[in-house]
Amino acid sequence: MNTEWGEKSSADLMSRYVSKEMGCGVPKDGWRICLAHEFKEKRKPFQAKDVSLSNVLEHVGLGFRYLKWWYKKTQVEKKAPFIDMFRAQPLRQIYGAPLGGIGGGTITRGWRGEFCRWQLNPGMYHYKTVTANQFTVCLRRGGRTVYQQVLSVERPPTLQGWNWGYCGEYAFYHALYPRAWTVYHLPGQNVTLTCRQISPVIPTRASPVAVFVWDVENNNDDALDVSIMFTVVNGSGHKDDKSGGHWNEPFHLEKEGEAVSGVLLHHCTSVNPYTLCVAAREQPDREVSHQTAFSPKGTCSGLWSDLIADGRLDSPTGSSPPTPKGEKVAAALAVGCSVAARSRNCLEFCLAWDMPTITFGSREREHIRRYTRYFGSKGDASPSLGHHALTHYREWERRIDEWQRPILQDRYSLPSWYKSALFNELYFLPEDADVSGGVRSEDGGLPAQPAVIKEFGRFAYLEGQEYRMYNTYDVHFYASFALIMLWPKLALSLQYDIAGSVIQQDPTERLHLMSGRCSPVKAKNVVPHDIGDPDDEPWQRVNAYLIHDTADWKDLNLKFVLQVYRDFHLTQDSLYLREMWPVCQAVMESEMKFDLDGDGLIENSGYADQTYDGWTVTGPSAYCGGLWLASLCVMCKMAQLVDSEETHRRYRDILDRGRAAFDKLLWNGKYYNYDSSGRDLSNSVMSDQCAGHWFLRASGLGEGDYKAFPKEKIQSALKSVFDLNVMSFAGGQMGAVNGMRPEGVPDRSSVQSDEVWIGVVYGLAATMIHEGMKEEGMRTAEGCYRTVWERLGMAFQTPEAYCEKGIYRSLAYMRPLSVWAMQLALNSSQKDQATSARARATDEKQEPDLREES
């Protein structure tokens, strides 16, 4: 991409930083922003007024049906709709890396330091900044306090007894998930603080904890006593903070030769009660003190004066009384140490939260979170969680370094923006429910309960924070690369869950809002759209009232088959392949009915598929047809692996006929037409037209006997997409628009065709890399990264889509996890290059011998 533009985009985020101090141990790569930065562009969420008149007329029935459903859900049932078209989240350009491991909920700390996004109840987000949750520094010299400052740039109307308004021009934030660093230079004090935030997002005992390590650099000629105070409210800014009955208590835990102490904040709600824990490790030359309870309203000058007097808190014994209804309570923990002249020292804090048993919105059954296997499920695990975090975070960091180092040290072929995107897009994964238990049907060759389910439990993650459906399968198709590459057991667990639901059926008739027709909730041998809503009961109810009935979701079945083989290819788990094989056969058989004219190619009617729901299509399409051919390829390969020669011959015959029909109906000499209907817009250039080939290449196929598309046609199609959808759109600096007309203007025939889908763009970039178009692929993906993270202020809330101007849609979306498909493509390319190099070396070595013999 334009290097000068890229460097300017990154530099803008740090342009207001006036200090030369760069902190302690802050890495080179990642997302970096000055705390004084302000984003110039302010975008709004997609709303009804943004729909063109033609699309309004086309979907007027959907509008009436949705309004009726929305009213019933919100006004009668008093629940939050899983997609709320009237209350989209506004863009708040404040979020940083979330805290917490996989499966225990998350708390997000913004890049300016505020605690501002909460997901303690599984899948349910609320967006409240808790003003009193702060770090404060106290500097003492010669027994006298010389500086005390809340490390926040805000000036809130409450807590006026505290010293607010830290100058953001002296601080910056740097994120490389699952860690983040905030560097504060203290003006006039010659002291620099570096707060390192660490979460255990590694294949380990992923726990609901985070550690804050404060490195204190004293650049003065005399020693300083430094204290950091961490204040935390008992709650999350939710209305139940004032429900009454909450209480705090100090604690001390010593085991395995290590002691920690702090305060427990018991949040005693009737549903999903939890305990927050703020803790510190007791060490020589560290003083740990606390304030059990204070009211986070008014001036709160008493707590401020307590710290400023001697750099420590009073540390009262005993528990606080339960809060009266309408009142909140908070706690504080302070840790102090001496820092010699021209030297450095560090202070450590832990924040943990223990919500061991959870009920979803329907409250039908209780689930146990997986971390309780190690820490217990009685609700008394917070001290042990804090102790484990403070005594193990160095091991977490060692393993994080080992995982990230090979990519970060690649200075020559991988640009910095890509490294930031690769790791920082993973923020999405831990914000989901990991629920143990569950039984599988014996039908279709599946075991009653696969070993991976017994060991790792059931795993679910949201389509997005605004599109609140678990394991939305058409989107998981893209996002799954992160799971299978980093947490393969969770990926297989999810696949077994889907497989178990494929063979089930629910004949209950339900009105589908998109089509207006009634159909069964779940047909047999069809992959479900999703596994439910956290405000209901996941794994028991399929959502997607907005979408067509399950018989129309052609791409879901195909995506299941493609993922089964891709997962086998990357894990080499033969048992998994054999157990999934009968399910793959079942779903492929259910697809056969769409081969209406027997040419080996399935056809669409009304809509292309689930993924591109808004685009009307007739006949075979590039997207669905390509997935179908790729699935036939995969079935041929799997049939050979399971020694089913007859099945192999059958699918090979269909594949041969389908390939011929696909080329005849859709190839126009440069790319594959959107569909074969012959309509005015059927020759639009779809950015995702090579999705089937992408999955074949990601699975080690796509060549030789397992090729569905001619290589020269794929490369020509990718070049057309790059020239038109990328370079002819927004000056080539915003990624690839979904649909582009061959004359170089966006296709505006639907509400989705002129959008950029970040996750699709990362998949497109991966396809280009697989095909030797690395430069084009990186440039394509860079446009999305710089638009989201550097221009629009959407860090740690990457949306599903944005348009060239004005609007975005669905913040914090699952699909951009597909950035890991790019890394798989890069890895595959490196292996191919290494294999070619070895082959050349072998040939060169053999040549002299051959000449001598002749």
mmCIF file of N, CA, C and O in Angstrom, residues 165-193:
data_model
loop_
_atom_site.group_PDB
_atom_site.id
_atom_site.type_symbol
_atom_site.label_atom_id
_atom_site.label_comp_id
_atom_site.label_asym_id
_atom_site.label_seq_id
_atom_site.Cartn_x
_atom_site.Cartn_y
_atom_site.Cartn_z
ATOM 1 N N GLY A 165 -7.865 15.322 35.871
ATOM 2 C CA GLY A 165 -7.375 16.136 34.758
ATOM 3 C C GLY A 165 -5.911 15.954 34.433
ATOM 4 O O GLY A 165 -5.224 16.920 34.081
ATOM 5 N N TYR A 166 -5.412 14.716 34.534
ATOM 6 C CA TYR A 166 -4.051 14.447 34.081
ATOM 7 C C TYR A 166 -3.917 14.852 32.611
ATOM 8 O O TYR A 166 -4.815 14.613 31.800
ATOM 9 N N CYS A 167 -2.796 15.455 32.265
ATOM 10 C CA CYS A 167 -2.594 15.954 30.895
ATOM 11 C C CYS A 167 -2.267 14.795 29.955
ATOM 12 O O CYS A 167 -1.192 14.191 30.048
ATOM 13 N N GLY A 168 -3.206 14.498 29.053
ATOM 14 C CA GLY A 168 -3.056 13.359 28.162
ATOM 15 C C GLY A 168 -1.907 13.464 27.184
ATOM 16 O O GLY A 168 -1.506 12.453 26.601
ATOM 17 N N GLU A 169 -1.353 14.637 26.999
ATOM 18 C CA GLU A 169 -0.236 14.799 26.066
ATOM 19 C C GLU A 169 1.053 14.162 26.588
ATOM 20 O O GLU A 169 2.027 14.031 25.849
ATOM 21 N N TYR A 170 1.046 13.761 27.858
ATOM 22 C CA TYR A 170 2.220 13.133 28.460
ATOM 23 C C TYR A 170 2.051 11.619 28.612
ATOM 24 O O TYR A 170 2.821 10.983 29.352
ATOM 25 N N ALA A 171 1.076 11.034 27.953
ATOM 26 C CA ALA A 171 0.829 9.600 28.104
ATOM 27 C C ALA A 171 0.399 8.997 26.780
ATOM 28 O O ALA A 171 -0.175 9.673 25.927
ATOM 29 N N PHE A 172 0.675 7.703 26.619
ATOM 30 C CA PHE A 172 0.166 6.981 25.447
ATOM 31 C C PHE A 172 -0.190 5.554 25.843
ATOM 32 O O PHE A 172 0.278 5.024 26.857
ATOM 33 N N TYR A 173 -1.035 4.968 25.005
ATOM 34 C CA TYR A 173 -1.528 3.602 25.206
ATOM 35 C C TYR A 173 -1.034 2.743 24.061
ATOM 36 O O TYR A 173 -0.997 3.181 22.905
ATOM 37 N N HIS A 174 -0.652 1.501 24.366
ATOM 38 C CA HIS A 174 -0.145 0.595 23.338
ATOM 39 C C HIS A 174 -0.756 -0.784 23.584
ATOM 40 O O HIS A 174 -0.650 -1.329 24.689
ATOM 41 N N ALA A 175 -1.402 -1.348 22.580
ATOM 42 C CA ALA A 175 -2.069 -2.640 22.734
ATOM 43 C C ALA A 175 -1.497 -3.666 21.769
ATOM 44 O O ALA A 175 -1.322 -3.400 20.584
ATOM 45 N N LEU A 176 -1.184 -4.824 22.307
ATOM 46 C CA LEU A 176 -0.842 -6.008 21.523
ATOM 47 C C LEU A 176 -1.483 -7.180 22.269
ATOM 48 O O LEU A 176 -0.875 -7.788 23.135
ATOM 49 N N TYR A 177 -2.728 -7.406 21.951
ATOM 50 C CA TYR A 177 -3.564 -8.333 22.708
ATOM 51 C C TYR A 177 -2.903 -9.711 22.837
ATOM 52 O O TYR A 177 -2.315 -10.177 21.863
ATOM 53 N N PRO A 178 -2.952 -10.335 24.036
ATOM 54 C CA PRO A 178 -3.763 -10.005 25.212
ATOM 55 C C PRO A 178 -3.080 -9.115 26.249
ATOM 56 O O PRO A 178 -3.445 -9.161 27.428
ATOM 57 N N ARG A 179 -2.113 -8.309 25.814
ATOM 58 C CA ARG A 179 -1.492 -7.362 26.740
ATOM 59 C C ARG A 179 -1.677 -5.936 26.242
ATOM 60 O O ARG A 179 -1.939 -5.705 25.070
ATOM 61 N N ALA A 180 -1.533 -5.001 27.155
ATOM 62 C CA ALA A 180 -1.579 -3.583 26.797
ATOM 63 C C ALA A 180 -0.682 -2.829 27.766
ATOM 64 O O ALA A 180 -0.478 -3.250 28.914
ATOM 65 N N TRP A 181 -0.148 -1.709 27.303
ATOM 66 C CA TRP A 181 0.740 -0.878 28.093
ATOM 67 C C TRP A 181 0.225 0.562 28.072
ATOM 68 O O TRP A 181 -0.176 1.060 27.015
ATOM 69 N N THR A 182 0.227 1.226 29.218
ATOM 70 C CA THR A 182 -0.038 2.661 29.252
ATOM 71 C C THR A 182 1.149 3.329 29.916
ATOM 72 O O THR A 182 1.530 2.970 31.041
ATOM 73 N N VAL A 183 1.734 4.282 29.212
ATOM 74 C CA VAL A 183 2.924 4.983 29.700
ATOM 75 C C VAL A 183 2.517 6.387 30.122
ATOM 76 O O VAL A 183 1.942 7.139 29.325
ATOM 77 N N TYR A 184 2.786 6.727 31.397
ATOM 78 C CA TYR A 184 2.483 8.044 31.944
ATOM 79 C C TYR A 184 3.794 8.712 32.352
ATOM 80 O O TYR A 184 4.511 8.212 33.231
ATOM 81 N N HIS A 185 4.120 9.814 31.705
ATOM 82 C CA HIS A 185 5.224 10.650 32.190
ATOM 83 C C HIS A 185 4.605 11.707 33.101
ATOM 84 O O HIS A 185 3.661 12.403 32.699
ATOM 85 N N LEU A 186 5.099 11.811 34.331
ATOM 86 C CA LEU A 186 4.505 12.732 35.293
ATOM 87 C C LEU A 186 5.183 14.089 35.161
ATOM 88 O O LEU A 186 6.356 14.239 35.518
ATOM 89 N N PRO A 187 4.478 15.072 34.609
ATOM 90 C CA PRO A 187 5.091 16.382 34.332
ATOM 91 C C PRO A 187 5.703 16.999 35.586
ATOM 92 O O PRO A 187 5.068 17.073 36.643
ATOM 93 N N GLY A 188 6.945 17.435 35.448
ATOM 94 C CA GLY A 188 7.628 18.115 36.553
ATOM 95 C C GLY A 188 8.176 17.198 37.616
ATOM 96 O O GLY A 188 8.860 17.657 38.542
ATOM 97 N N GLN A 189 7.933 15.877 37.521
ATOM 98 C CA GLN A 189 8.365 14.952 38.573
ATOM 99 C C GLN A 189 9.540 14.071 38.156
ATOM 100 O O GLN A 189 10.123 13.375 38.993
ATOM 101 N N ASN A 190 9.877 14.068 36.885
ATOM 102 C CA ASN A 190 10.968 13.232 36.389
ATOM 103 C C ASN A 190 10.729 11.748 36.701
ATOM 104 O O ASN A 190 11.654 11.003 37.019
ATOM 105 N N VAL A 191 9.482 11.361 36.650
ATOM 106 C CA VAL A 191 9.072 9.986 36.930
ATOM 107 C C VAL A 191 8.200 9.492 35.775
ATOM 108 O O VAL A 191 7.342 10.239 35.290
ATOM 109 N N THR A 192 8.441 8.254 35.343
ATOM 110 C CA THR A 192 7.628 7.635 34.299
ATOM 111 C C THR A 192 7.040 6.335 34.823
ATOM 112 O O THR A 192 7.760 5.502 35.389
ATOM 113 N N LEU A 193 5.747 6.173 34.639
ATOM 114 C CA LEU A 193 5.050 4.955 35.036
ATOM 115 C C LEU A 193 4.639 4.191 33.788
ATOM 116 O O LEU A 193 4.121 4.781 32.836
#
